[in-house]
Amino acid sequence: MKFRIDVSLKPGVLDVQGKAVEGALHGLGFSDAQNVRIGRFVTLEVAGDDPTHAEAQVKDMCEKLLANPVIESYQITPL
Amino acid sequence: MKFRIDVSLKPGVLDVQGKAVEGALHGLGFSDAQNVRIGRFVTLEVAGDDPTHAEAQVKDMCEKLLANPVIESYQITPL
């Protein structure tokens, strides 16, 4: 079972990396770029035949390692 | 016009961050996790009414700043 996990800062949390990239884009002449936000994604495979169990494991991985639930939200997509 | 850009290492490029996360997952007991790879995504808005021009600008941003075309591939999705 292959999964993709998208991790992004919760709305309202200042995205300093996004702000830095936005500033750099403006510096390069892309003055039309706005609201730049950066997130990350993880693709992984979970061995085993039970999709429900695999997805529950991935959720557990997110809570324990892949995301910071205090400031980040995540979305799990089976691939 | 809002866009999402997915940036990932090209296949075959060693993903050290992914390997580190995979090792950490195994250390936490998730021994079924395999082939962990990490990418990033950028969401941004481009002011203006011409979608073709906006998408061309985003492609230019990718080549100049958002991705490293030597080792990374990117995919632009209009939102």
Short mmCIF file of C-alpha atoms in Angstrom, two decimals, chain A residues 2-79:
data_model
loop_
_atom_site.label_atom_id
_atom_site.label_comp_id
_atom_site.label_asym_id
_atom_site.label_seq_id
_atom_site.Cartn_x
_atom_site.Cartn_y
_atom_site.Cartn_z
CA LYS A 2 1.43 3.33 -1.07
CA PHE A 3 0.44 6.61 0.57
CA ARG A 4 1.10 10.26 0.13
CA ILE A 5 1.00 12.60 3.12
CA ASP A 6 0.74 16.35 2.62
CA VAL A 7 1.88 18.40 5.59
CA SER A 8 1.22 22.12 5.72
CA LEU A 9 1.18 24.84 8.34
CA LYS A 10 -2.27 25.49 9.78
CA PRO A 11 -3.97 28.61 8.44
CA GLY A 12 -2.99 31.58 10.56
CA VAL A 13 0.46 30.24 11.43
CA LEU A 14 3.10 32.59 10.01
CA ASP A 15 4.97 30.82 7.22
CA VAL A 16 8.43 32.37 7.47
CA GLN A 17 9.83 30.13 4.73
CA GLY A 18 7.00 31.18 2.43
CA LYS A 19 7.61 34.83 3.23
CA ALA A 20 11.31 34.42 2.44
CA VAL A 21 10.55 32.77 -0.89
CA GLU A 22 8.00 35.49 -1.70
CA GLY A 23 10.64 38.14 -1.01
CA ALA A 24 13.14 36.31 -3.20
CA LEU A 25 10.59 36.04 -6.03
CA HIS A 26 9.93 39.77 -5.82
CA GLY A 27 13.68 40.36 -5.89
CA LEU A 28 13.89 38.31 -9.10
CA GLY A 29 11.22 40.49 -10.69
CA PHE A 30 8.18 38.27 -10.10
CA SER A 31 6.26 41.08 -8.44
CA ASP A 32 2.90 39.40 -9.17
CA ALA A 33 3.59 36.49 -6.79
CA GLN A 34 1.49 36.60 -3.62
CA ASN A 35 0.54 34.44 -0.65
CA VAL A 36 3.44 32.02 -1.07
CA ARG A 37 3.22 29.11 1.35
CA ILE A 38 5.49 26.10 1.60
CA GLY A 39 4.56 22.61 2.67
CA ARG A 40 6.10 19.18 2.38
CA PHE A 41 4.91 15.81 1.30
CA VAL A 42 5.99 12.32 2.15
CA THR A 43 5.43 9.26 -0.01
CA LEU A 44 5.87 5.86 1.57
CA GLU A 45 4.83 2.26 1.28
CA VAL A 46 3.46 0.15 4.08
CA ALA A 47 3.94 -3.58 3.75
CA GLY A 48 0.87 -5.72 4.36
CA ASP A 49 -2.47 -6.52 2.79
CA ASP A 50 -4.93 -4.72 5.07
CA PRO A 51 -5.60 -1.19 3.74
CA THR A 52 -7.48 -0.10 6.89
CA HIS A 53 -4.64 -1.20 9.14
CA ALA A 54 -2.07 0.40 6.84
CA GLU A 55 -3.88 3.74 6.81
CA ALA A 56 -4.23 3.65 10.61
CA GLN A 57 -0.48 3.07 10.84
CA VAL A 58 0.21 6.03 8.57
CA LYS A 59 -2.01 8.25 10.73
CA ASP A 60 -0.03 7.09 13.76
CA MET A 61 3.25 7.91 11.94
CA CYS A 62 1.94 11.42 11.24
CA GLU A 63 1.04 12.04 14.88
CA LYS A 64 4.34 10.70 16.17
CA LEU A 65 6.90 11.85 13.60
CA LEU A 66 5.83 13.16 10.22
CA ALA A 67 3.88 16.24 11.32
CA ASN A 68 3.79 18.58 14.27
CA PRO A 69 0.07 18.51 15.13
CA VAL A 70 0.39 21.73 17.16
CA ILE A 71 1.08 23.95 14.14
CA GLU A 72 0.69 21.64 11.14
CA SER A 73 -2.18 19.83 9.51
CA TYR A 74 -1.78 16.75 7.38
CA GLN A 75 -3.76 14.90 4.76
CA ILE A 76 -3.27 11.23 3.92
CA THR A 77 -4.02 10.07 0.36
CA PRO A 78 -3.79 6.39 -0.64
CA LEU A 79 -2.04 6.13 -4.02
#
